XYZ file of C-alpha atoms in Angstrom:
614
model
C 45.440 140.523 81.176
C 48.772 139.273 82.376
C 49.635 142.598 84.133
C 46.220 142.654 85.791
C 46.657 139.132 87.168
C 50.150 139.983 88.449
C 48.785 143.045 90.220
C 46.134 140.980 91.954
C 48.684 138.335 93.021
C 51.182 140.885 94.317
C 48.425 142.673 96.234
C 47.258 139.362 97.729
C 50.827 138.441 98.709
C 51.401 141.775 100.448
C 48.031 141.424 102.203
C 48.954 137.983 103.584
C 52.350 139.272 104.791
C 50.691 142.251 106.456
C 48.169 140.023 108.191
C 50.937 137.710 109.388
C 52.973 140.624 110.795
C 49.893 142.075 112.491
C 48.974 138.713 114.002
C 52.536 138.225 115.248
C 52.653 141.669 116.830
C 49.355 141.289 118.698
C 49.260 140.069 122.285
C 48.279 136.363 122.321
C 44.644 135.783 123.217
C 44.168 135.113 126.916
C 42.707 131.706 127.830
C 39.094 131.769 128.934
C 38.542 132.266 132.655
C 35.265 132.935 134.519
C 34.791 136.219 136.351
C 36.729 135.878 139.662
C 33.870 137.651 141.449
C 31.651 134.640 140.787
C 32.028 132.522 143.920
C 29.322 130.124 145.124
C 29.316 128.828 148.704
C 27.269 125.997 150.170
C 27.583 123.037 152.543
C 27.430 119.252 152.633
C 26.025 117.386 155.610
C 28.427 114.466 155.104
C 32.185 114.667 154.609
C 33.931 113.542 151.456
C 35.414 110.040 151.562
C 37.912 110.208 148.681
C 38.784 112.075 145.491
C 39.530 108.780 143.775
C 36.254 108.113 141.922
C 36.431 104.318 142.101
C 36.875 104.276 145.889
C 33.664 106.064 146.869
C 30.015 105.126 147.253
C 28.384 108.295 148.629
C 26.519 111.017 146.741
C 28.594 113.885 148.109
C 31.976 112.557 147.026
C 30.508 111.714 143.626
C 29.349 115.314 143.203
C 32.792 116.816 143.795
C 34.549 114.154 141.750
C 32.132 114.865 138.911
C 33.287 118.492 139.020
C 36.952 117.529 138.593
C 36.788 114.490 136.320
C 34.895 113.705 133.115
C 32.593 110.834 132.188
C 32.059 110.192 128.470
C 28.332 110.970 128.777
C 26.170 113.106 131.039
C 22.496 113.878 131.567
C 20.888 116.961 130.060
C 20.742 119.494 132.954
C 17.109 120.447 132.304
C 15.434 117.505 130.561
C 12.703 115.775 132.565
C 12.521 112.810 132.059
C 16.270 112.333 131.941
C 18.047 112.473 128.596
C 21.592 111.344 127.786
C 24.043 113.789 126.183
C 27.641 113.529 124.949
C 30.177 114.954 127.396
C 33.726 114.246 126.218
C 32.479 112.363 123.173
C 31.536 113.700 119.753
C 28.138 112.001 119.941
C 26.285 109.295 121.833
C 28.044 105.926 121.417
C 27.494 103.517 118.586
C 25.651 100.576 120.150
C 25.319 97.216 118.440
C 21.810 95.920 117.805
C 22.256 93.240 120.480
C 23.489 95.733 123.142
C 26.875 94.002 123.548
C 29.212 96.548 121.930
C 29.550 100.224 122.842
C 31.926 102.390 120.769
C 32.868 105.905 121.915
C 34.681 108.608 119.931
C 36.295 111.395 121.956
C 36.513 115.066 121.066
C 40.146 116.002 120.352
C 41.602 118.904 122.327
C 40.379 118.015 125.837
C 43.127 118.519 128.429
C 43.828 117.577 132.026
C 44.227 120.326 134.614
C 47.843 121.505 134.960
C 50.098 119.343 137.133
C 53.848 119.031 137.518
C 53.717 115.361 136.532
C 53.013 116.495 132.959
C 56.333 118.349 132.769
C 54.877 121.747 131.957
C 53.037 120.477 128.876
C 49.304 120.241 128.272
C 48.241 116.613 128.606
C 45.448 115.619 126.202
C 42.667 113.204 127.145
C 42.873 110.104 124.958
C 40.907 106.877 124.642
C 43.540 104.924 126.565
C 42.801 107.082 129.652
C 39.264 105.687 129.809
C 40.501 102.148 129.239
C 43.122 102.497 131.983
C 40.662 104.086 134.426
C 38.105 101.311 133.932
C 40.843 98.692 134.341
C 41.508 100.159 137.784
C 38.010 99.030 138.792
C 39.090 95.451 138.095
C 42.246 95.670 140.244
C 41.511 93.583 143.386
C 43.932 95.709 145.426
C 41.659 98.755 145.038
C 38.314 97.239 146.136
C 36.412 99.462 143.699
C 32.823 100.061 144.796
C 31.453 99.480 141.281
C 33.357 96.292 140.496
C 30.021 94.537 139.986
C 29.253 96.770 136.983
C 32.204 95.354 135.007
C 33.286 92.047 136.527
C 30.450 89.905 135.177
C 29.830 91.948 132.034
C 33.016 92.937 130.197
C 34.632 90.191 128.095
C 37.923 89.187 129.703
C 37.322 91.048 132.972
C 36.988 87.930 135.131
C 40.150 86.436 133.680
C 42.121 89.626 134.383
C 40.870 89.676 137.980
C 41.666 85.982 138.490
C 45.196 86.475 137.174
C 45.730 89.485 139.450
C 44.611 87.499 142.481
C 47.003 84.678 141.607
C 50.021 86.897 140.924
C 49.274 89.568 143.510
C 49.500 92.274 140.834
C 47.097 93.597 138.206
C 48.740 93.836 134.768
C 47.557 97.153 133.349
C 49.532 96.652 130.150
C 47.897 93.357 129.213
C 44.997 93.821 126.766
C 41.473 92.895 127.864
C 39.326 91.660 125.002
C 36.248 93.669 125.970
C 38.000 96.905 126.982
C 40.129 98.425 124.228
C 41.342 101.683 122.738
C 40.884 101.320 118.971
C 42.842 104.481 118.173
C 43.876 107.705 119.923
C 40.307 108.955 120.308
C 38.173 105.786 120.091
C 37.526 103.167 122.735
C 35.183 100.203 122.760
C 33.507 98.102 125.428
C 32.305 94.592 124.550
C 30.042 92.622 126.864
C 29.550 88.922 127.509
C 25.796 89.268 126.992
C 23.280 91.974 126.067
C 22.868 94.713 128.658
C 20.823 97.722 127.487
C 21.147 99.595 130.792
C 24.956 99.410 130.613
C 24.859 102.761 128.799
C 24.220 104.485 132.139
C 27.574 103.500 133.668
C 29.131 106.048 131.306
C 27.442 108.857 133.275
C 28.655 107.551 136.650
C 31.991 108.979 137.758
C 32.648 105.955 139.982
C 32.806 103.784 136.851
C 33.876 105.918 133.927
C 35.682 109.092 134.983
C 39.079 109.406 133.298
C 42.304 109.650 135.306
C 45.793 110.082 133.865
C 47.948 107.015 134.460
C 51.047 109.090 135.260
C 49.191 110.855 138.092
C 47.967 107.556 139.555
C 51.458 106.079 139.376
C 52.957 109.178 141.001
C 50.693 108.960 144.070
C 49.774 105.282 144.230
C 47.203 104.458 146.904
C 47.130 108.141 147.927
C 45.865 109.332 144.538
C 42.525 109.997 146.253
C 44.175 113.012 147.909
C 45.586 114.380 144.634
C 42.767 114.690 142.072
C 43.758 115.727 138.548
C 41.059 115.527 135.914
C 39.754 117.143 132.737
C 36.571 118.484 134.347
C 35.565 122.140 134.722
C 37.035 122.498 138.223
C 40.143 121.560 140.194
C 40.745 121.291 143.927
C 42.801 124.208 145.269
C 42.010 124.179 149.026
C 41.223 121.235 151.267
C 40.798 120.718 154.978
C 39.842 117.086 155.301
C 36.196 116.552 156.381
C 35.814 120.303 156.843
C 36.245 122.440 153.716
C 36.901 122.130 149.973
C 37.683 124.957 147.567
C 37.459 124.399 143.812
C 38.443 126.802 141.039
C 37.865 126.718 137.302
C 40.276 124.471 135.410
C 42.346 126.791 133.182
C 42.710 123.971 130.632
C 38.983 123.301 130.352
C 37.710 122.866 126.821
C 35.533 125.330 124.918
C 31.956 124.430 125.748
C 28.655 126.316 125.724
C 25.402 125.869 127.612
C 22.642 123.909 125.931
C 19.720 121.906 127.309
C 16.309 120.534 126.310
C 13.569 121.249 128.852
C 10.065 120.140 127.958
C 7.919 122.875 126.331
C 5.575 122.939 129.344
C 8.450 123.089 131.871
C 8.223 126.784 132.769
C 11.104 126.719 135.275
C 13.349 124.834 132.861
C 12.506 127.160 129.978
C 13.292 130.188 132.179
C 16.726 128.747 133.030
C 17.400 127.986 129.365
C 16.526 131.560 128.387
C 19.114 132.903 130.842
C 21.869 130.358 130.227
C 21.719 129.227 126.584
C 24.917 129.928 124.682
C 27.012 130.965 127.690
C 30.629 129.744 127.808
C 31.084 127.095 130.510
C 31.825 127.169 133.337
C 30.524 130.601 134.380
C 31.356 130.379 138.097
C 35.013 130.846 139.023
C 35.059 129.214 142.451
C 33.001 126.825 144.585
C 33.492 126.679 148.332
C 32.000 123.632 150.026
C 31.918 123.425 153.815
C 31.080 120.247 155.705
C 28.504 120.965 158.437
C 26.824 117.865 159.785
C 24.271 119.561 162.026
C 21.218 121.046 160.370
C 20.687 124.202 162.433
C 24.133 125.733 161.788
C 23.756 124.913 158.093
C 20.363 126.635 157.919
C 21.401 129.681 159.956
C 24.523 130.149 157.815
C 22.299 130.222 154.754
C 19.880 132.737 156.294
C 22.765 135.035 157.206
C 24.013 134.818 153.596
C 27.209 132.996 154.511
C 26.016 130.435 151.959
C 24.396 131.215 148.635
C 22.448 127.967 148.404
C 21.063 125.450 150.869
C 21.576 121.994 149.328
C 18.660 120.002 150.728
C 16.693 122.185 153.114
C 16.983 120.530 156.559
C 13.671 118.862 157.386
C 13.529 120.534 160.829
C 12.973 123.858 159.076
C 10.675 122.675 156.304
C 7.500 123.785 158.085
C 9.048 127.208 158.793
C 10.611 127.806 155.383
C 7.988 126.022 153.266
C 4.618 126.008 155.044
C 2.240 123.949 152.910
C 5.242 123.477 150.580
C 5.168 127.184 149.628
C 7.951 129.682 150.353
C 7.405 131.550 153.638
C 6.611 135.316 153.304
C 9.837 136.413 155.039
C 11.931 134.388 152.591
C 9.870 135.652 149.665
C 10.673 139.178 150.781
C 14.372 138.323 150.556
C 13.837 137.208 146.970
C 14.669 133.578 147.735
C 14.116 130.938 145.073
C 13.229 127.324 145.808
C 12.267 124.031 144.223
C 10.916 120.754 145.617
C 12.098 117.683 143.732
C 10.623 114.177 144.151
C 13.891 112.331 144.657
C 14.912 109.152 142.910
C 15.939 107.731 146.252
C 14.891 105.445 149.066
C 15.389 105.343 152.829
C 15.702 101.869 154.286
C 17.121 99.591 156.962
C 19.070 96.542 155.831
C 19.656 93.333 157.769
C 22.984 91.524 157.519
C 21.960 88.095 156.243
C 25.215 86.620 157.603
C 24.585 87.862 161.137
C 24.045 84.954 163.575
C 20.946 86.547 165.140
C 19.042 88.433 162.413
C 20.532 86.693 159.369
C 19.755 83.342 157.795
C 17.029 81.782 155.667
C 15.249 79.503 158.131
C 11.580 80.233 158.906
C 12.251 81.659 162.389
C 14.916 84.098 161.064
C 12.654 85.224 158.234
C 9.847 85.704 160.776
C 12.123 87.840 162.987
C 13.115 90.190 160.157
C 9.551 90.458 158.887
C 8.272 91.191 162.388
C 10.870 93.935 162.905
C 9.894 95.412 159.525
C 6.161 95.203 160.283
C 6.757 96.842 163.659
C 8.454 99.967 162.336
C 6.155 102.980 162.086
C 7.615 104.695 159.031
C 4.826 107.293 159.115
C 6.448 108.729 162.255
C 9.714 109.061 160.394
C 7.949 110.846 157.541
C 5.779 113.139 159.675
C 7.957 113.778 162.743
C 11.522 113.569 161.452
C 11.110 114.477 157.779
C 8.260 116.959 158.442
C 6.174 115.534 155.636
C 8.953 115.903 153.054
C 8.678 112.286 151.893
C 6.195 109.699 150.698
C 5.873 106.110 151.977
C 7.901 103.414 150.217
C 6.483 99.984 149.405
C 9.007 98.758 146.846
C 12.817 98.707 146.824
C 12.934 101.315 144.020
C 11.425 104.765 143.645
C 8.681 106.286 141.512
C 10.033 107.885 138.360
C 12.418 105.125 137.264
C 11.969 102.656 134.414
C 10.323 99.520 135.799
C 8.197 101.342 138.386
C 4.490 100.525 138.218
C 2.235 102.745 140.389
C -0.301 99.909 140.596
C 2.173 97.481 142.135
C 3.175 97.536 145.785
C 4.813 94.928 147.963
C 4.663 94.370 151.720
C 8.266 95.643 152.194
C 7.010 98.916 153.676
C 3.945 97.598 155.533
C 3.257 98.659 159.160
C 1.286 96.136 161.220
C 2.456 95.779 164.839
C -0.318 93.286 165.665
C 0.883 90.941 162.937
C 4.498 91.552 164.009
C 3.760 90.411 167.568
C 1.845 87.374 166.334
C 4.800 86.314 164.163
C 7.225 86.685 167.076
C 4.965 84.667 169.372
C 4.491 81.946 166.750
C 8.222 81.400 166.317
C 9.175 81.468 169.988
C 10.480 85.014 170.389
C 8.817 85.573 173.770
C 9.548 87.389 177.040
C 10.592 84.712 179.513
C 12.084 86.835 182.300
C 9.384 89.507 182.546
C 11.595 92.485 181.631
C 9.294 93.464 178.753
C 11.655 92.294 176.018
C 11.636 89.094 174.012
C 14.381 86.501 173.959
C 15.528 84.203 171.151
C 13.603 80.930 170.693
C 16.357 79.106 172.610
C 16.015 81.535 175.545
C 19.227 83.472 174.880
C 19.089 87.301 174.959
C 18.207 89.178 171.797
C 19.209 92.805 171.161
C 18.685 94.555 167.843
C 22.025 96.345 167.408
C 21.479 99.326 165.144
C 24.033 101.857 163.949
C 23.764 105.534 163.106
C 25.755 108.757 162.956
C 25.765 111.378 165.755
C 23.806 114.015 163.791
C 20.462 115.255 165.157
C 18.306 113.722 162.433
C 19.731 110.258 163.074
C 19.064 110.679 166.783
C 15.405 111.370 165.978
C 15.220 108.318 163.722
C 16.796 106.244 166.490
C 13.958 107.386 168.759
C 11.301 106.374 166.204
C 12.908 102.951 165.902
C 13.195 102.605 169.681
C 9.494 103.438 170.218
C 8.482 101.067 167.414
C 10.582 98.185 168.760
C 9.481 98.746 172.370
C 5.886 98.431 171.172
C 6.515 94.886 169.894
C 8.880 93.871 172.693
C 12.208 94.055 170.851
C 15.149 95.451 172.802
C 17.233 97.841 170.711
C 20.735 99.192 171.247
C 22.050 102.110 169.174
C 25.746 102.495 168.459
C 26.972 105.889 167.270
C 29.868 106.280 164.842
C 31.046 108.534 162.021
C 29.767 107.809 158.510
C 33.146 106.761 157.005
C 33.722 104.281 159.852
C 30.268 102.756 159.491
C 30.796 102.499 155.742
C 34.008 100.504 156.195
C 32.341 98.171 158.689
C 29.345 97.734 156.393
C 31.635 96.838 153.496
C 33.246 94.188 155.681
C 29.881 92.757 156.817
C 30.381 93.725 160.461
C 27.091 95.568 161.085
C 23.944 93.714 162.179
C 21.682 96.394 160.703
C 22.190 99.893 159.355
C 19.748 102.646 158.444
C 20.679 104.198 155.092
C 19.492 106.226 152.138
C 20.125 105.151 148.566
C 20.124 107.506 145.570
C 19.694 106.436 141.967
C 22.749 106.304 139.732
C 20.561 105.679 136.702
C 16.873 106.224 135.868
C 16.138 102.491 136.089
C 14.944 100.263 138.952
C 18.043 98.147 138.379
C 19.999 100.845 140.204
C 18.607 99.358 143.473
C 17.728 95.806 142.492
C 21.401 95.101 141.781
C 22.111 95.681 145.478
C 20.498 92.300 146.238
C 22.338 90.349 143.546
C 24.379 87.660 145.312
C 27.747 88.234 143.580
C 27.579 91.935 144.537
C 27.821 91.243 148.281
C 29.791 93.624 150.473
C 31.575 96.654 149.064
C 30.073 96.058 145.597
C 26.681 97.188 146.906
C 24.890 94.141 148.347
C 25.280 95.257 151.955
C 22.654 92.836 153.240
C 24.675 89.973 151.657
C 21.406 88.532 150.411
C 21.759 85.355 148.331
C 18.927 83.681 146.465
C 19.331 81.616 143.287
C 15.891 82.452 141.938
C 16.437 86.171 142.490
C 19.889 86.055 140.857
C 18.534 84.203 137.810
C 15.734 86.754 137.369
C 18.193 89.622 137.800
C 20.509 88.192 135.139
C 17.595 87.740 132.757
C 16.263 91.263 133.328
C 19.674 92.802 132.642
C 19.615 91.489 129.077
C 16.278 93.177 128.351
C 15.360 96.747 127.396
C 12.641 98.536 129.361
C 9.342 96.762 128.629
C 6.197 95.492 130.374
C 7.757 92.012 130.390
C 10.866 93.282 132.217
C 8.710 95.220 134.690
C 6.938 91.966 135.604
C 10.325 90.356 136.270
C 11.221 93.280 138.549
C 7.978 92.627 140.415
C 8.831 88.935 140.799
C 12.190 89.949 142.256
C 10.455 92.349 144.637
C 8.126 89.593 145.873
C 11.165 87.438 146.677
C 12.645 90.317 148.694
C 9.339 90.809 150.510
C 9.336 87.104 151.429
C 12.872 86.963 152.833
C 12.966 90.550 154.189
C 16.653 91.489 153.862
C 15.525 95.110 153.897
C 12.788 97.320 155.335
C 11.905 100.174 152.947
C 10.654 103.355 154.580
C 10.314 106.451 152.399
C 11.136 108.337 149.225
C 12.185 111.897 149.983
C 10.925 115.188 148.585
C 14.099 117.279 148.405
C 13.788 121.043 148.787
C 16.593 123.395 147.802
C 16.635 127.157 148.261
C 18.979 129.817 146.909
C 19.475 133.566 146.730
C 18.161 135.197 143.537
C 21.637 135.997 142.224
C 22.285 132.257 141.800
C 21.271 131.575 138.204
C 20.676 128.240 136.469
C 20.553 125.946 139.497
C 18.432 122.816 139.161
C 18.892 119.728 141.297
C 19.977 116.749 139.188
C 17.488 113.879 139.423
C 20.513 111.588 139.717
C 21.898 113.325 142.794
C 25.490 112.219 142.321
C 25.721 114.186 139.064
C 27.708 117.407 139.263
C 25.716 120.556 138.454
C 28.372 123.249 138.992
C 29.201 123.754 135.318
C 25.604 124.705 134.540
C 25.155 127.480 137.129
C 25.973 131.193 137.099
C 26.128 134.196 139.430
C 24.524 137.594 138.781
C 27.430 139.646 140.194
C 25.725 143.076 140.514
C 22.775 141.501 142.332
C 25.130 139.477 144.535
C 26.959 142.659 145.541
C 23.649 144.188 146.633
C 23.139 141.297 149.036
C 26.753 141.483 150.201
C 26.223 145.145 151.099
C 23.356 144.126 153.412
C 25.379 141.566 155.394
């Protein structure tokens, strides 16, 4: 027995030594990298504003930042309605029964993209990175666009901001009671009061994408030109406001495609069948051009210079999608398409601090309501958007929690007869016979609107001009680039501005918070609307989960907005995307600012067939 046992042990020992020698002699396994032939090209209509997540407010910048940085949570790429998933966390967070404490546990082994600041070593993502990055939102020097998400909610946030304003410096090393790393991989957020919808900020890169402190300190205020994140892609080429090239992050974690489309979602199930189990990301490189004008963008797609058209320009909707079906010539090319009812809204806001259109007195309310009643939004929908939209009557879109199809306000009503009667009643009349009305005191009145130089905005300007001429309002349009208008809007310098707003969460709060008084200016309340009753209702609703009772509060808030008219709501878009058949797995995120690159693929042999035809 003894000899037999010795033989087994000696054999086992020699086997282990042999395995060790063999393992040592083998070439080390190469890190995962997508096929370099997989390159996807498309275009944005608006230029990026920054690669610092907390400094941006536009969808396009959020998309690219979401490709380079990581939020703790994300939305399932195929689930409709939307479903939360872990991203850098091991699971969804632990949430206290009263919705005041959110505890996140990170997956070990997630690394930032290579950068010289890390001294040639792989830098692991830790809980403190999320704490530090969210503290940056509270730093008054940075004017973070989403300050309102944390300032009034996180325990200790207000005190930290107050101290920074007094001392002129934010103390990043001082603990904040409601924002802590509990250990290397666990962080916790504690709130002043219950806030069920707070969970959604952890999908929004502007609030919860992780940056490495050493990178921020290396570049300071210019960190927005030097993005370094843990996401699937990294920036490798950049011509400001013109072109961005992104390649797969060689340090990206091991992750595989999974999603949960509904059983009756045929398109989603087809994508899942092709993508399930694939190592992510599959595409090696994304090339994003910035082309503001619609015709060049469309023609570049038709000539196969782009693989995907992100939002089919409305001018070509009737040609490409007659009766919302793919045109025969595009079908022959094998094109794929999808029309998505967007969680968005198109609107015009009034600056409530403006001396002419702002204010809360009856004559100022009458002026704003008359302008709103005089705008023929149907012309915008039918002429400019070519029917790719539906009328808006509330300040939030169908498809979000809190939306009731049986409720509609007067915020999107068109009634030029009533508009003229209101203007007459409050003394806005034409005294000099030039066809345009003056202020009640006889001084000139000009509605000073703002828009970008692109063709679509020119058409919208014309719809507004015709509508205002019809009720006797003189209108002057000032043209400027989007980033310049954004800065002026943040500072409260625009009288009115025509905008679109996309959901950052599947809840009506995503828009209703933009009228909350403390959020004025760069925090989202561009109209600078202030109303104590509205603010009290907003604060109450935030403490409640989705319910019929909360929906009624949302409707009360909407009625207040309809009364004071800080905004004219126009339309909710139907967004059409089209792509060549070798693009696999594409589906527009319902929350547009979410990055989708990691979930797409390229059929290389099929792509080469199309390349041969160019």
